[in-house]
């Protein structure tokens, strides 16, 4: 398993150049499928963060990017998308040896999302209102009033390890499109692909300094970025715990903050659901990418009339998921990202057993057929879960489904909303009218009806409650990367027409 023969060292990407960390240190990138070192990355210091922010600031103030016309920036983003397609095999490889994502997922879902995100952002930005004139009113003296949108300045993007490239691109594309400079800090398990993106953006025509990547620990590099006075906005995706901390840290310099955080999504199965569709759909909703997806449907709420049948069919269908080498196209579920994450998940499984949930499938490491060195976990399903159990309330971020029984729709909605999270939710039913009524009662940023994990680049994504602040994707995201300015121009030069002055004189 794994084809890595030589360990490559990746440097920081600052001001359009590869540069070692000022302290000369590196850290290991581990291939979670084999537990072997697959690469090394530079461990940035606070000084490196300052250098990256300085170069981003300088590029921004120079106007080399921020003053370009949207049409010019859109063309460069289109070019960036082309470069990604050309280099797709290399990007997929770098992601696979660090994140453990299957090449089936990476080549079909991730690369397509990167390209679509760039294309859609460029398209939306060309339709965007950069300036708008308000109707002239004369009450306080005639004036012309314009609302203009301007880039914010320097954006810091801090990203997680589960979809390292896609979640970075959700920030990179709108930040660049609207004329900002950006410094990206990827998660330490998975920085390789993001470094490659910065190189490709430069080749595509994004000027040096506009797009920088620094790698290193969140506690030092991340915090330095979040507290840096020259950073104007922080765009973060990661855990709710770290999100809370970032919001606090960013408050000292009153930065704009967008947060995409954790989830514990309810999937409701009504008695009339088409189970031939729902069973594979539910499993796709929870086990895709080994359950390491923020919007996974991890709490399954099943009506009592079909409860036993649903459990039996889920267990049966789970056996058809191939857990194995992510480099094999036949593999549906690869490893989880790290030994630490594997142990966290195994501890949650243990807590489910301790709290009295009924383990009906999986529940341990997958070690057969050469998987013993990697961090593989079997698809795991718990029945008879109560919504106050730890496995129903806390985000596990692994292949673990908690199945809860309900008897009325009101009860289902109540259980669904009984969580600190509100990222996504779903309903399986043949009655789409009823499903739409229920969707209105679910406190979640996205509701899927008879589907899961479906994204549109032109539809907003983000969380209610403690799942986040702000939205990514969609037209709205462009607002999140701009400042808004009101310019009032008085159209009368005669002092006697300026009635407001009389408030003083
Ligand atoms: P994490 O919160 O541990 O880390 C995310 C990033 O923050 C990493 O780059 C990390 O180095 C950095 N970081 C850590 N501590 C920091 C600090 N004190 N200051 C600044 N930066 C710091 O998350 P993770 O384990 O990488 O990713 C999994 C989490 O991400 C899950 O909770 C998942 O739900 C969430 N997630 C959310 C979405 C979404 O769109 N809502 C998408 C994917 C993942």
Coordinates of C-alpha atoms and ligand atoms in Angstrom, one line a residue:
X1 CA 0.0 0.0 0.0
X2 CA 1.3 3.5 -0.8
X3 CA 3.8 4.2 -3.4
X4 CA 5.9 6.8 -1.6
X5 CA 9.6 6.1 -2.0
X6 CA 11.2 9.4 -1.3
X7 CA 10.3 11.9 1.5
X8 CA 10.0 15.4 0.0
X9 CA 10.3 18.5 2.1
X10 CA 7.9 21.3 1.5
X11 CA 8.8 24.9 2.3
X12 CA 6.6 27.9 3.1
X13 CA 5.2 30.0 0.2
X14 CA 5.7 33.6 0.9
X15 CA 5.7 36.5 -1.6
X16 CA 5.6 34.1 -4.5
X17 CA 8.7 32.2 -3.4
X18 CA 9.5 28.9 -1.6
X19 CA 11.2 29.7 1.6
X20 CA 12.3 27.6 4.6
X21 CA 11.0 28.4 8.1
X22 CA 13.2 31.0 9.8
X23 CA 13.9 28.5 12.7
X24 CA 15.0 25.9 10.2
X25 CA 12.6 23.3 11.7
X26 CA 10.2 20.9 9.9
X27 CA 7.5 18.5 10.9
X28 CA 6.4 15.1 9.6
X29 CA 3.4 14.5 7.4
X30 CA 2.1 11.0 8.1
X31 CA 0.3 8.8 5.6
X32 CA -2.7 7.6 7.6
X33 CA -3.1 4.5 5.4
X34 CA 0.4 3.2 6.4
X35 CA 1.5 5.3 9.4
X36 CA 4.7 6.1 7.5
X37 CA 6.2 9.6 7.0
X38 CA 5.1 10.7 3.6
X39 CA 6.6 14.2 3.5
X40 CA 8.0 17.0 5.7
X41 CA 6.8 20.5 6.0
X42 CA 8.4 23.7 7.3
X43 CA 7.4 24.7 10.8
X44 CA 6.8 28.4 10.6
X45 CA 7.7 30.7 13.4
X46 CA 6.0 33.9 14.5
X47 CA 8.6 35.8 12.4
X48 CA 7.5 33.8 9.3
X49 CA 3.8 34.7 10.0
X50 CA 4.9 38.4 10.2
X51 CA 6.7 38.0 6.9
X52 CA 3.7 36.4 5.2
X53 CA 1.3 39.1 6.5
X54 CA 3.7 41.9 5.5
X55 CA 4.0 40.6 2.0
X56 CA 0.2 40.2 1.8
X57 CA -0.2 43.8 3.1
X58 CA 2.4 45.2 0.7
X59 CA 0.8 43.5 -2.3
X60 CA -2.6 44.8 -1.2
X61 CA -1.5 48.4 -0.8
X62 CA 0.4 48.4 -4.0
X63 CA -2.9 47.9 -5.9
X64 CA -1.3 45.3 -8.2
X65 CA -4.2 43.0 -7.5
X66 CA -6.7 45.0 -5.5
X67 CA -7.0 47.7 -8.2
X68 CA -7.4 45.3 -11.1
X69 CA -10.8 45.2 -12.8
X70 CA -13.1 42.4 -11.7
X71 CA -13.0 41.1 -15.3
X72 CA -9.2 40.8 -15.2
X73 CA -9.2 39.0 -11.8
X74 CA -12.0 36.7 -13.1
X75 CA -9.8 35.7 -16.1
X76 CA -6.9 34.9 -13.8
X77 CA -9.2 32.7 -11.6
X78 CA -10.4 30.9 -14.7
X79 CA -6.7 30.3 -15.6
X80 CA -6.1 29.0 -12.0
X81 CA -8.9 26.5 -12.5
X82 CA -7.3 25.3 -15.7
X83 CA -3.9 24.8 -14.0
X84 CA -5.7 22.7 -11.3
X85 CA -7.1 20.4 -13.9
X86 CA -3.7 20.1 -15.6
X87 CA -2.0 19.2 -12.3
X88 CA -4.9 17.1 -10.9
X89 CA -2.9 13.9 -10.6
X90 CA -0.2 15.5 -8.5
X91 CA -2.8 17.3 -6.3
X92 CA -4.7 14.1 -5.7
X93 CA -1.5 12.3 -4.8
X94 CA -0.5 15.0 -2.3
X95 CA -3.9 14.9 -0.7
X96 CA -4.1 11.1 -0.5
X97 CA -0.7 10.7 1.2
X98 CA -1.6 13.2 3.9
X99 CA -5.4 13.2 4.4
X100 CA -6.1 9.5 3.6
X101 CA -8.9 10.6 1.3
X102 CA -9.6 7.9 -1.3
X103 CA -8.5 8.7 -4.9
X104 CA -12.1 7.9 -5.8
X105 CA -13.3 10.8 -3.7
X106 CA -10.4 13.1 -4.5
X107 CA -10.6 12.7 -8.3
X108 CA -14.3 12.8 -8.6
X109 CA -15.4 15.2 -5.9
X110 CA -12.6 17.4 -4.7
X111 CA -11.0 18.4 -8.0
X112 CA -14.4 19.1 -9.5
X113 CA -15.3 21.3 -6.5
X114 CA -12.1 23.3 -6.7
X115 CA -12.7 24.1 -10.4
X116 CA -16.5 24.8 -9.9
X117 CA -15.8 27.0 -7.0
X118 CA -13.4 29.2 -9.0
X119 CA -15.6 29.3 -12.0
X120 CA -18.8 30.1 -10.0
X121 CA -17.0 32.8 -7.9
X122 CA -15.7 34.4 -11.1
X123 CA -19.2 34.3 -12.7
X124 CA -20.9 35.7 -9.5
X125 CA -18.4 38.4 -9.2
X126 CA -19.1 39.6 -12.7
X127 CA -22.8 40.0 -11.8
X128 CA -22.0 41.6 -8.5
X129 CA -23.0 45.2 -7.7
X130 CA -19.7 46.9 -6.8
X131 CA -21.4 50.3 -6.8
X132 CA -25.0 51.3 -6.5
X133 CA -26.6 54.8 -6.5
X134 CA -29.5 55.6 -4.2
X135 CA -32.4 57.7 -5.4
X136 CA -31.9 61.4 -4.8
X137 CA -33.7 62.8 -1.9
X138 CA -33.9 66.6 -1.2
X139 CA -35.1 66.8 2.4
X140 CA -31.8 67.9 3.9
X141 CA -30.4 69.4 0.7
X142 CA -29.9 67.4 -2.5
X143 CA -27.2 64.8 -2.6
X144 CA -25.9 61.9 -4.6
X145 CA -25.5 58.8 -2.5
X146 CA -23.5 55.8 -3.6
X147 CA -22.9 52.5 -1.9
X148 CA -19.6 50.9 -2.9
X149 CA -18.0 47.6 -2.2
X150 CA -14.2 47.5 -1.6
X151 CA -11.8 44.7 -0.8
X152 CA -11.2 44.3 3.0
X153 CA -7.4 44.0 2.9
X154 CA -5.5 41.0 4.3
X155 CA -7.5 37.8 4.9
X156 CA -6.1 35.0 7.1
X157 CA -7.7 31.6 6.2
X158 CA -7.3 28.8 8.7
X159 CA -8.4 25.4 7.5
X160 CA -9.0 21.9 8.8
X161 CA -7.7 18.5 7.6
X162 CA -10.9 16.8 6.4
X163 CA -11.3 18.6 3.1
X164 CA -8.1 20.6 3.0
X165 CA -8.3 21.9 -0.5
X166 CA -12.0 22.4 -0.9
X167 CA -12.4 24.3 2.3
X168 CA -9.3 26.4 1.5
X169 CA -10.7 27.2 -1.9
X170 CA -14.1 28.3 -0.4
X171 CA -12.0 31.1 1.1
X172 CA -9.3 31.6 -1.5
X173 CA -11.6 32.1 -4.4
X174 CA -13.9 34.8 -3.0
X175 CA -11.0 36.5 -1.2
X176 CA -8.9 36.8 -4.4
X177 CA -11.9 37.6 -6.6
X178 CA -12.9 40.6 -4.5
X179 CA -9.3 41.9 -4.6
X180 CA -8.0 40.9 -1.2
X181 CA -4.6 39.3 -0.3
X182 CA -4.6 36.1 1.6
X183 CA -2.5 34.1 4.0
X184 CA -3.6 30.5 4.4
X185 CA -2.7 28.3 7.3
X186 CA -3.6 24.7 6.5
X187 CA -4.1 22.0 9.2
X188 CA -0.8 20.4 10.2
X189 CA -1.8 17.0 9.0
X190 CA -2.6 18.2 5.5
X191 CA -0.7 21.2 4.2
X192 CA 0.7 19.7 1.0
X193 CA -2.1 20.3 -1.5
X194 CA -2.7 23.9 -0.3
X195 CA 1.0 24.7 -0.9
X196 CA 0.6 23.4 -4.4
X197 CA -2.5 25.6 -5.0
X198 CA -0.4 28.7 -4.1
X199 CA 2.2 27.8 -6.7
X200 CA -0.5 27.2 -9.4
X201 CA -2.2 30.5 -8.6
X202 CA 1.1 32.3 -9.1
X203 CA 1.6 30.5 -12.5
X204 CA -2.0 31.5 -13.4
X205 CA -1.2 35.2 -12.9
X206 CA -2.0 36.0 -9.3
X207 CA 0.9 38.4 -8.4
X208 CA 3.5 37.5 -5.7
X209 CA 2.5 38.3 -2.2
X210 CA -1.3 38.1 -2.9
X211 CA -1.6 34.4 -2.0
X212 CA 0.7 33.0 0.7
X213 CA 0.7 29.7 2.6
X214 CA 2.4 29.1 6.0
X215 CA 2.5 25.8 7.7
X216 CA 2.8 25.0 11.4
X217 CA 0.9 24.5 14.6
X218 CA -2.4 26.2 15.2
X219 CA -1.4 27.2 18.7
X220 CA 1.5 29.4 17.5
X221 CA 1.2 30.1 13.8
X222 CA -2.6 30.2 13.9
X223 CA -2.8 32.4 17.0
X224 CA -0.2 34.8 15.6
X225 CA -2.3 35.2 12.5
X226 CA -5.6 35.7 14.3
X227 CA -4.1 38.4 16.6
X228 CA -1.9 40.1 14.0
X229 CA -2.9 43.8 13.7
X230 CA -2.3 43.8 9.9
X231 CA -4.8 41.0 9.3
X232 CA -8.3 42.4 8.6
X233 CA -10.4 39.3 8.5
X234 CA -10.2 35.7 9.6
X235 CA -12.0 33.0 7.7
X236 CA -11.9 29.8 9.8
X237 CA -13.2 26.3 9.3
X238 CA -12.6 23.8 12.1
X239 CA -14.0 22.6 15.4
X240 CA -16.4 24.7 17.5
X241 CA -13.9 24.6 20.3
X242 CA -11.2 26.3 18.3
X243 CA -13.7 28.5 16.6
X244 CA -14.7 30.0 20.0
X245 CA -11.1 30.6 20.8
X246 CA -10.5 32.3 17.5
X247 CA -13.5 34.6 17.9
X248 CA -12.2 35.7 21.3
X249 CA -8.6 36.2 20.0
X250 CA -9.8 38.1 17.0
X251 CA -11.8 40.5 19.2
X252 CA -8.8 42.4 20.5
X253 CA -8.3 43.9 17.1
X254 CA -12.0 43.7 16.1
X255 CA -11.4 41.6 13.0
X256 CA -14.2 40.5 10.8
X257 CA -14.6 36.8 11.4
X258 CA -16.4 34.0 9.5
X259 CA -16.6 30.6 11.2
X260 CA -17.6 27.2 9.8
X261 CA -17.7 24.9 12.7
X262 CA -18.8 21.5 13.8
X263 CA -22.1 19.6 13.3
X264 CA -24.2 16.8 14.6
X265 CA -26.8 16.6 11.9
X266 CA -30.1 14.8 12.3
X267 CA -31.4 12.7 9.5
X268 CA -35.1 12.0 9.9
X269 CA -36.7 8.9 8.4
X270 CA -40.5 9.1 8.1
X271 CA -42.6 5.9 7.8
X272 CA -43.3 6.5 4.1
X273 CA -39.6 6.8 3.1
X274 CA -38.5 4.9 0.1
X275 CA -36.0 2.7 1.8
X276 CA -34.3 1.5 -1.4
X277 CA -33.2 5.1 -1.8
X278 CA -32.9 6.1 1.9
X279 CA -30.7 3.2 3.1
X280 CA -27.7 3.9 0.7
X281 CA -28.4 7.6 1.1
X282 CA -28.2 7.5 4.9
X283 CA -24.9 5.5 4.7
X284 CA -23.5 7.9 2.1
X285 CA -24.6 10.7 4.5
X286 CA -22.6 9.3 7.4
X287 CA -19.8 7.1 6.1
X288 CA -18.5 9.2 3.2
X289 CA -14.9 10.1 3.8
X290 CA -14.9 7.8 6.9
X291 CA -17.4 10.2 8.6
X292 CA -14.9 13.0 8.7
X293 CA -17.3 15.5 7.2
X294 CA -18.8 18.4 9.2
X295 CA -22.3 18.1 7.7
X296 CA -22.5 14.2 8.0
X297 CA -25.9 12.8 9.1
X298 CA -24.6 11.3 12.3
X299 CA -27.9 11.2 14.2
X300 CA -30.5 9.0 12.5
X301 CA -34.0 9.6 13.8
X302 CA -36.2 6.7 12.6
X303 CA -40.0 6.3 13.1
X304 CA -40.9 3.4 15.4
X305 CA -43.0 1.7 12.7
X306 CA -40.0 1.0 10.5
X307 CA -37.2 1.1 13.1
X308 CA -36.2 -2.6 13.1
X309 CA -36.3 -2.9 9.4
X310 CA -34.2 0.2 8.9
X311 CA -31.6 -1.1 11.4
X312 CA -31.4 -4.5 9.7
X313 CA -31.1 -3.0 6.2
X314 CA -28.4 -0.5 7.3
X315 CA -26.3 -3.2 8.9
X316 CA -26.7 -5.4 5.7
X317 CA -25.8 -2.5 3.4
X318 CA -22.8 -1.4 5.5
X319 CA -21.2 -4.8 4.7
X320 CA -21.0 -3.7 1.1
X321 CA -18.7 -0.7 1.9
X322 CA -15.1 -1.6 1.0
X323 CA -12.7 -0.3 3.7
X324 CA -9.2 -0.2 2.4
X325 CA -6.3 1.4 0.6
X326 CA -7.2 4.9 -0.5
X327 CA -5.0 4.5 -3.6
X328 CA -7.3 1.8 -4.8
X329 CA -10.3 3.0 -6.9
X330 CA -12.5 0.2 -5.5
X331 CA -12.1 1.6 -2.0
X332 CA -15.2 3.4 -0.6
X333 CA -13.8 4.2 2.9
X334 CA -10.1 5.0 3.6
X335 CA -8.5 5.5 7.0
X336 CA -9.2 8.3 9.4
X337 CA -6.7 11.1 9.4
X338 CA -4.4 10.3 12.3
X339 CA -3.7 7.9 15.2
X340 CA -5.0 10.5 17.6
X341 CA -8.3 10.9 15.6
X342 CA -8.6 7.1 15.5
X343 CA -8.2 6.9 19.3
X344 CA -10.8 9.7 19.8
X345 CA -13.3 7.8 17.7
X346 CA -12.6 4.5 19.5
X347 CA -13.1 6.2 22.8
X348 CA -16.5 7.5 21.6
X349 CA -17.4 4.0 20.6
X350 CA -16.5 2.8 24.1
X351 CA -18.6 5.5 25.6
X352 CA -21.6 4.5 23.5
X353 CA -21.3 1.0 24.8
X354 CA -20.9 2.2 28.4
X355 CA -23.9 4.4 28.2
X356 CA -26.1 1.5 27.0
X357 CA -26.4 2.0 23.3
X358 CA -26.7 -1.2 21.3
X359 CA -23.7 -1.8 18.9
X360 CA -25.1 -3.5 15.8
X361 CA -22.2 -3.2 13.5
X362 CA -18.5 -2.4 13.4
X363 CA -17.1 -0.9 16.6
X364 CA -13.4 -1.5 16.1
X365 CA -10.3 -0.9 14.0
X366 CA -10.2 -2.6 10.6
X367 CA -7.0 -4.5 10.5
X368 CA -7.5 -7.3 8.0
X369 CA -6.0 -7.5 4.5
X370 CA -2.9 -5.4 5.2
X371 CA -4.7 -2.6 7.0
X372 CA -3.1 -3.1 10.4
X373 CA -0.5 -0.3 10.1
X374 CA -3.1 2.3 9.1
X375 CA -5.8 4.1 11.0
X376 CA -8.9 2.3 9.7
X377 CA -12.2 2.0 11.5
X378 CA -15.1 -0.2 10.6
X379 CA -18.4 1.4 9.7
X380 CA -20.1 1.5 13.1
X381 CA -23.8 1.7 13.9
X382 CA -25.4 2.1 17.3
X383 CA -29.1 1.4 17.8
X384 CA -31.2 2.4 20.8
X385 CA -29.4 5.7 21.3
X386 CA -30.9 8.3 23.5
X387 CA -30.4 11.9 22.4
X388 CA -28.7 12.9 25.7
X389 CA -25.9 10.3 25.3
X390 CA -22.4 11.6 24.4
X391 CA -22.4 9.8 21.0
X392 CA -25.6 11.7 20.2
X393 CA -24.5 15.1 21.4
X394 CA -20.7 15.4 20.6
X395 CA -19.2 15.5 17.2
X396 CA -17.2 12.2 16.7
X397 CA -15.8 13.0 13.3
X398 CA -15.5 9.3 12.4
X399 CA -17.6 6.5 10.9
X400 CA -20.2 6.2 13.7
X401 CA -23.9 6.4 13.3
X402 CA -26.3 6.8 16.2
X403 CA -29.8 5.7 15.6
X404 CA -32.6 7.1 17.7
X405 CA -36.3 6.1 17.7
X406 CA -39.2 8.5 17.5
X407 CA -43.0 8.2 17.4
X408 CA -44.4 11.6 16.2
X409 CA -43.1 14.2 13.8
X410 CA -43.2 16.8 16.6
X411 CA -40.9 14.6 18.6
X412 CA -38.6 14.1 15.7
X413 CA -38.2 17.9 15.2
X414 CA -37.7 18.4 18.9
X415 CA -34.9 15.7 19.0
X416 CA -33.4 17.1 15.8
X417 CA -33.1 20.6 17.2
X418 CA -31.9 19.4 20.7
X419 CA -28.2 20.1 20.0
X420 CA -25.8 23.0 20.2
X421 CA -25.1 22.5 16.5
X422 CA -27.1 23.6 13.4
X423 CA -25.1 23.0 10.3
X424 CA -27.3 20.6 8.3
X425 CA -30.3 18.3 8.6
X426 CA -32.2 15.9 6.4
X427 CA -35.5 14.2 5.8
X428 CA -36.3 10.9 4.0
X429 CA -39.9 10.7 2.9
X430 CA -42.0 10.3 -0.2
X431 CA -44.1 13.3 0.9
X432 CA -42.1 16.3 -0.2
X433 CA -44.7 18.8 0.8
X434 CA -44.6 17.6 4.4
X435 CA -40.8 17.5 4.1
X436 CA -40.7 21.1 3.1
X437 CA -42.9 22.0 6.1
X438 CA -40.6 20.1 8.4
X439 CA -37.6 21.8 6.8
X440 CA -39.0 25.1 8.0
X441 CA -38.8 23.9 11.6
X442 CA -35.3 22.5 11.5
X443 CA -32.6 24.9 12.9
X444 CA -29.9 24.2 10.3
X445 CA -28.1 26.1 7.6
X446 CA -28.8 23.4 5.0
X447 CA -31.7 20.9 4.8
X448 CA -31.5 17.9 2.4
X449 CA -34.7 16.2 1.4
X450 CA -34.1 12.7 0.1
X451 CA -30.4 13.4 -0.4
X452 CA -27.2 14.3 1.4
X453 CA -23.8 16.1 0.9
X454 CA -25.2 18.0 -2.1
X455 CA -23.5 21.3 -2.6
X456 CA -24.1 24.0 -5.1
X457 CA -21.4 26.6 -5.6
X458 CA -24.2 29.2 -5.9
X459 CA -26.0 28.2 -2.7
X460 CA -24.8 29.4 0.7
X461 CA -23.4 27.0 3.2
X462 CA -23.0 27.6 6.9
X463 CA -24.3 27.0 10.4
X464 CA -27.1 28.0 12.7
X465 CA -26.3 28.1 16.5
X466 CA -22.8 27.0 17.4
X467 CA -22.1 25.7 13.9
X468 CA -20.8 29.0 12.8
X469 CA -21.0 32.6 11.9
X470 CA -21.6 33.8 8.3
X471 CA -21.9 31.8 5.1
X472 CA -19.6 30.5 2.4
X473 CA -20.4 29.9 -1.3
X474 CA -23.4 31.5 -3.0
X475 CA -23.6 35.1 -3.9
X476 CA -23.6 36.2 -0.3
X477 CA -20.0 35.1 0.2
X478 CA -18.8 38.0 -1.9
X479 CA -20.2 40.4 0.7
X480 CA -18.2 38.6 3.3
X481 CA -15.0 39.5 1.5
X482 CA -15.7 43.2 1.0
X483 CA -16.1 46.3 3.1
X484 CA -19.1 48.5 2.3
X485 CA -18.8 52.3 2.0
X486 CA -21.4 55.0 1.7
X487 CA -20.3 58.1 -0.3
X488 CA -22.5 61.1 0.2
X489 CA -21.9 64.0 -2.2
X490 CA -23.8 67.2 -1.6
X491 CA -25.3 68.6 -4.8
X492 CA -25.9 72.1 -3.5
X493 CA -23.2 74.7 -2.9
X494 CA -25.4 77.3 -1.4
X495 CA -25.2 77.4 2.3
X496 CA -28.8 78.6 2.7
X497 CA -30.0 75.3 1.1
X498 CA -28.1 73.2 3.8
X499 CA -30.9 72.9 6.3
X500 CA -29.0 70.6 8.6
X501 CA -26.4 73.2 9.4
X502 CA -29.2 75.1 11.2
X503 CA -29.1 72.5 13.9
X504 CA -26.0 74.2 15.0
X505 CA -26.2 77.8 13.8
Ligands
LIG1 P1 -9.4 22.2 14.5 O1 -10.4 23.1 15.0 O2 -8.7 21.3 15.4 O3 -8.3 22.9 13.6 C1 -8.7 23.7 12.5 C2 -7.5 24.6 12.1 O4 -7.3 25.5 13.2 C3 -6.2 23.9 11.9 O5 -5.5 24.6 10.8 C4 -5.5 24.2 13.2 O6 -4.1 24.1 13.1 C5 -6.0 25.6 13.6 N1 -5.9 25.9 15.0 C6 -5.9 25.1 16.1 N2 -5.8 25.8 17.2 C7 -5.7 27.1 16.9 C8 -5.6 28.3 17.6 N3 -5.6 28.3 18.9 N4 -5.6 29.5 16.9 C9 -5.6 29.5 15.6 N5 -5.7 28.4 14.8 C10 -5.8 27.2 15.4 O7 -10.3 21.3 13.4 P2 -9.8 20.0 12.6 O8 -9.6 18.9 13.6 O9 -8.7 20.3 11.7 O10 -11.1 19.7 11.7 C11 -12.2 19.1 12.1 C12 -13.3 20.0 12.6 O11 -13.6 21.0 11.5 C13 -14.6 19.4 12.9 O12 -15.1 19.9 14.1 C14 -15.5 19.7 11.8 O13 -16.8 19.7 12.0 C15 -15.0 21.0 11.4 N6 -15.4 21.3 10.0 C16 -16.4 22.2 9.7 C17 -16.7 22.5 8.4 C18 -17.8 23.5 8.1 O14 -17.9 23.9 7.0 N7 -18.7 23.8 9.0 C19 -16.1 21.8 7.4 C20 -15.1 20.9 7.7 C21 -14.7 20.7 9.0

